[in-house]
Amino acid sequence: MESTVIAGVGMTPFGKFLDRGLTDLGLPACLAAIEDAGLEPSQIQAAYCGNVFGGPVPGERLVAAMGLGGIPVTNVENYCSSGSTALREAAIAVGSGLHDIVLVIGVEKLFGRVSDGLLPDDEDLEGALGLVMAAQYAMRFQLHRERYGTTREQMAMVSVKNHRNAVHNPNSQYRKEFTLDQVMGSRPIVEPGIHLLDCAPIGDGAAAVVVMSKERARREAAARGSEFQPVTLRTVALSSGRNQTELADLTFETITADAGRMAYEESGVGPGDIDVAEVHDCFSMAEILRVEALGLCKPGEYGPLIERGHWDIGGVLPVNPSGGLLSKGHPLGATGIAQVCELTWQLRGQAGGRQVASPRAGLSHCRGGTVYGTDGASCTVAIVTR
Amino acid sequence: MESTVIAGVGMTPFGKFLDRGLTDLGLPACLAAIEDAGLEPSQIQAAYCGNVFGGPVPGERLVAAMGLGGIPVTNVENYCSSGSTALREAAIAVGSGLHDIVLVIGVEKLFGRVSDGLLPDDEDLEGALGLVMAAQYAMRFQLHRERYGTTREQMAMVSVKNHRNAVHNPNSQYRKEFTLDQVMGSRPIVEPGIHLLDCAPIGDGAAAVVVMSKERARREAAARGSEFQPVTLRTVALSSGRNQTELADLTFETITADAGRMAYEESGVGPGDIDVAEVHDCFSMAEILRVEALGLCKPGEYGPLIERGHWDIGGVLPVNPSGGLLSKGHPLGATGIAQVCELTWQLRGQAGGRQVASPRAGLSHCRGGTVYGTDGASCTVAIVTR
């Protein structure tokens, strides 16, 4: 996939849009990404669409609405990794030489479709046993606290940091700072430790990127007389859940470690090279587990490091400068694409008040499905470089 | 994709299985395909799963159940073309060199999930206007009759033929012959002409194939000391709906013609080279429209040709020797993979009582989504050769 670039990015603000359908949500993001790439819609050769709950053929509906009917369209579902998996398939197609300009859309409408949160699926054994997501993260916090001494305060600081970052993100669902006391004092969801502000909200939204072959992007830039400073998509690694291993140690997320290892191997970019990361913080505890499993610090080190500002926008390795899922929002299919939009803006120096200092390499991580993996789990790690 | 082969195929009988979940349905098909390829499950490097209504991450659930957790899994949805689109993505991945042994699963459970048939989606304008599928095919029959003189009897003969073929297919949902009078006398669904036996049933089922690089398949065959007579997957072309064109002429299916043209160009195999075809006969009228749009005969010629036995198993160009969707059944996600299983058995000479005489090239066609394409439509054409 190293010959592929992120040529254009676009997204719509995440939020609650009861009066807008999936196509209404997706269209502005698609057109923004195409414009950002300096292209016309008619130049798009194929499309991939990541979505979970929107019903059949959301990508074809969007493509028809853009007047691009006829081109190949593939809808991809991998729960919370749907958008990033769509990006993976697009990158494989471009890398194979089949296409050289591909649109990748992530879109989701949760308000009006799911009520108070995501309910367990019919076949979800974990959910049926009462181990809904929030309960699993409370258990994982408890174990992490016992093994490594991670404190409730350190976990709440994840939410404080991500909400603070989001204030500078015009596309964020929430743009409001919260103090440590406010996070810890918010409504308890599952004890210990998982309170309302430790959980990502449900949301509606869309994001899109244009993936191109490096060669075609170079030619297009030359034809426009623009400088060619591409954001290269080095890899989108994909892993699935292995039950036993994760059951063995809930404080270490194997599926994330698997995807991270694959991504580092495939890209030649190691964890020490990463300058900025967007990590799947569906719960405050999730960011801790994932940053550690990705090797961005050692297991147990996340907590002490957040106290020193290590993961802040001005810190050593900024994590979730966009505001993350906790504040920017989490319309499932859109999440993985929105992360790559953020990394692209960061690598181009276009991130405004949340700009990280001169990043050269960015990592984004998505993780979908059940925690134990017995009922299906998916994880992606994408790496982009400038 | 020409360097890819169908190394193994497997399917479960289609039918009504209220007591079996998606994973129960899919597992035997997967294991059969892997065994048919002469492989062990642990050799599978990645999986693609085509499914529409099974909820999130069906592929990961299957892979976890096989003990293959950790490998990349991508779920693909393209309505009735979901399975064949999964095959396309697998072929692209293998063709790109990323993997050389990939499992592709098509699986669907409709009984217990949809009641009397597929209802229109929320955003489906055609459905909201009363133009449900059966109504659209009745209109298309009426126009085709007016323009070309296609008769009710000729259309009913599609159902007679496909039910007759299915008697020899142990995986078929229905294995019972019907006379022309029985088809025409079955319960009217939408007049003119669309009666109960002109419609594909809903069903549950699964099918799987192993896609390999030709080079790896050759090496594996050599290691086993088996002869190497691969079924080559020449292409899986994919198109999406263009509204205006289809609206302009309901007697000619543009989306199918688009996918067919792409498939012929990509594979170098023309319509005149095809020896056997599996074509998406969701309604009897659908087979007529599609065989014509694929260029397997001229528009208006299907009807007179069926009277001469042209499309029979012993005819000039056998269409739907498996029994097609009309009799074999139509568990959406499984359909496109089951078609390729049938073509593989035909090309290998393993189709028993429904064997076509020495075919060298086979074509399979799937078509999903709304007729006008305003609410999303998808179409695939796969070509395999021996």
Coordinates of C-alpha atoms in Angstrom, one line a residue, chain B residues 173-307:
Chain B
Q173 CA -34.0 -25.4 -1.2
Y174 CA -36.7 -26.9 -3.5
R175 CA -36.3 -30.0 -5.5
K176 CA -39.6 -30.4 -7.2
E177 CA -40.7 -30.1 -10.8
F178 CA -43.6 -27.9 -11.8
T179 CA -45.5 -27.8 -15.1
L180 CA -46.1 -24.7 -17.1
D181 CA -49.7 -24.8 -15.9
Q182 CA -48.7 -25.1 -12.3
V183 CA -46.4 -22.0 -12.6
M184 CA -49.0 -20.0 -14.4
G185 CA -51.7 -21.2 -12.1
S186 CA -49.8 -20.4 -8.9
R187 CA -51.0 -17.6 -6.6
P188 CA -50.9 -14.2 -8.4
I189 CA -48.5 -11.7 -6.7
V190 CA -48.6 -8.8 -9.1
E191 CA -50.4 -8.9 -12.4
P192 CA -49.5 -9.2 -15.2
G193 CA -47.6 -12.4 -14.9
I194 CA -45.7 -12.4 -11.6
H195 CA -47.1 -15.3 -9.7
L196 CA -45.8 -17.2 -6.7
L197 CA -43.6 -19.6 -8.7
D198 CA -42.2 -16.6 -10.7
C199 CA -40.6 -15.3 -7.4
A200 CA -37.5 -16.6 -5.6
P201 CA -38.2 -17.7 -2.1
I202 CA -36.5 -16.3 1.0
G203 CA -34.0 -18.7 2.6
D204 CA -31.2 -19.4 4.9
G205 CA -27.8 -20.8 3.8
A206 CA -24.1 -20.4 3.3
A207 CA -21.5 -21.0 0.7
A208 CA -17.7 -20.5 0.8
V209 CA -14.8 -20.6 -1.6
V210 CA -11.0 -20.5 -1.1
V211 CA -9.3 -18.0 -3.4
M212 CA -5.6 -18.6 -3.9
S213 CA -2.8 -17.1 -6.1
K214 CA -2.3 -19.4 -9.0
E215 CA 1.4 -19.8 -8.0
R216 CA 0.6 -20.9 -4.4
A217 CA -2.1 -23.2 -5.6
R218 CA 0.3 -24.8 -8.0
R219 CA 2.9 -25.3 -5.2
E220 CA 0.3 -26.8 -2.8
A221 CA -0.9 -29.2 -5.5
A222 CA 2.6 -30.3 -6.2
A223 CA 3.3 -30.8 -2.5
R224 CA 0.2 -33.1 -2.3
G225 CA 1.2 -34.8 -5.5
S226 CA -2.1 -33.8 -7.1
E227 CA -2.7 -32.8 -10.7
F228 CA -3.0 -29.0 -11.1
Q229 CA -6.1 -28.2 -13.1
P230 CA -7.2 -25.0 -11.6
V231 CA -10.4 -23.1 -12.0
T232 CA -9.2 -19.6 -12.8
L233 CA -11.1 -16.6 -11.5
R234 CA -10.7 -14.2 -14.4
T235 CA -12.5 -11.3 -12.9
V236 CA -15.4 -10.1 -10.7
A237 CA -16.6 -6.9 -12.3
L238 CA -18.7 -4.5 -10.2
S239 CA -21.0 -1.8 -11.3
S240 CA -23.5 0.5 -9.6
G241 CA -26.9 1.9 -10.6
R242 CA -27.3 4.9 -12.9
N243 CA -30.8 6.2 -12.6
Q244 CA -31.6 7.9 -15.8
T245 CA -30.4 5.3 -18.2
E246 CA -32.4 2.6 -16.6
L247 CA -35.4 4.8 -16.3
A248 CA -35.1 5.4 -20.1
D249 CA -35.7 1.7 -20.9
L250 CA -37.0 -0.8 -18.4
T251 CA -36.7 -3.6 -20.9
F252 CA -32.9 -3.4 -20.9
E253 CA -30.9 -3.6 -17.7
T254 CA -28.1 -1.1 -18.0
I255 CA -26.4 -2.0 -14.7
T256 CA -26.1 -5.6 -15.8
A257 CA -24.9 -4.6 -19.3
D258 CA -22.3 -2.3 -17.5
A259 CA -21.0 -5.1 -15.3
G260 CA -21.0 -7.5 -18.2
R261 CA -19.0 -5.2 -20.5
M262 CA -16.4 -4.6 -17.7
A263 CA -16.1 -8.4 -17.1
Y264 CA -15.6 -9.2 -20.8
E265 CA -13.0 -6.4 -21.1
E266 CA -11.2 -7.3 -17.9
S267 CA -11.1 -11.1 -18.6
G268 CA -10.7 -11.2 -22.4
V269 CA -13.6 -13.7 -22.4
G270 CA -16.5 -12.6 -24.5
P271 CA -20.2 -13.5 -24.3
G272 CA -19.7 -16.0 -27.2
D273 CA -17.1 -17.9 -25.1
I274 CA -19.5 -18.6 -22.2
D275 CA -20.5 -22.3 -21.8
V276 CA -22.6 -22.1 -18.7
A277 CA -24.1 -19.2 -16.7
E278 CA -25.6 -18.7 -13.3
V279 CA -27.8 -15.6 -13.6
H280 CA -29.6 -13.7 -10.9
D281 CA -33.2 -15.0 -11.4
C282 CA -34.9 -13.4 -8.4
F283 CA -38.0 -13.4 -10.6
S284 CA -38.6 -15.4 -13.8
M285 CA -38.6 -12.1 -15.7
A286 CA -35.2 -11.2 -14.2
E287 CA -33.5 -14.1 -15.9
I288 CA -34.8 -12.9 -19.3
L289 CA -33.7 -9.3 -18.8
R290 CA -30.3 -10.3 -17.5
V291 CA -29.4 -12.9 -20.1
E292 CA -30.3 -10.3 -22.7
A293 CA -28.3 -7.5 -21.0
L294 CA -25.3 -9.7 -20.7
G295 CA -25.3 -10.2 -24.5
L296 CA -25.8 -13.9 -24.2
C297 CA -28.6 -13.3 -26.8
K298 CA -30.0 -10.2 -28.5
P299 CA -32.8 -8.2 -26.7
G300 CA -36.1 -10.0 -27.3
E301 CA -34.5 -13.3 -28.2
Y302 CA -34.6 -15.0 -24.8
G303 CA -38.3 -16.0 -25.1
P304 CA -38.2 -17.7 -28.5
L305 CA -34.9 -19.4 -27.5
I306 CA -36.3 -20.9 -24.3
E307 CA -39.0 -22.6 -26.4

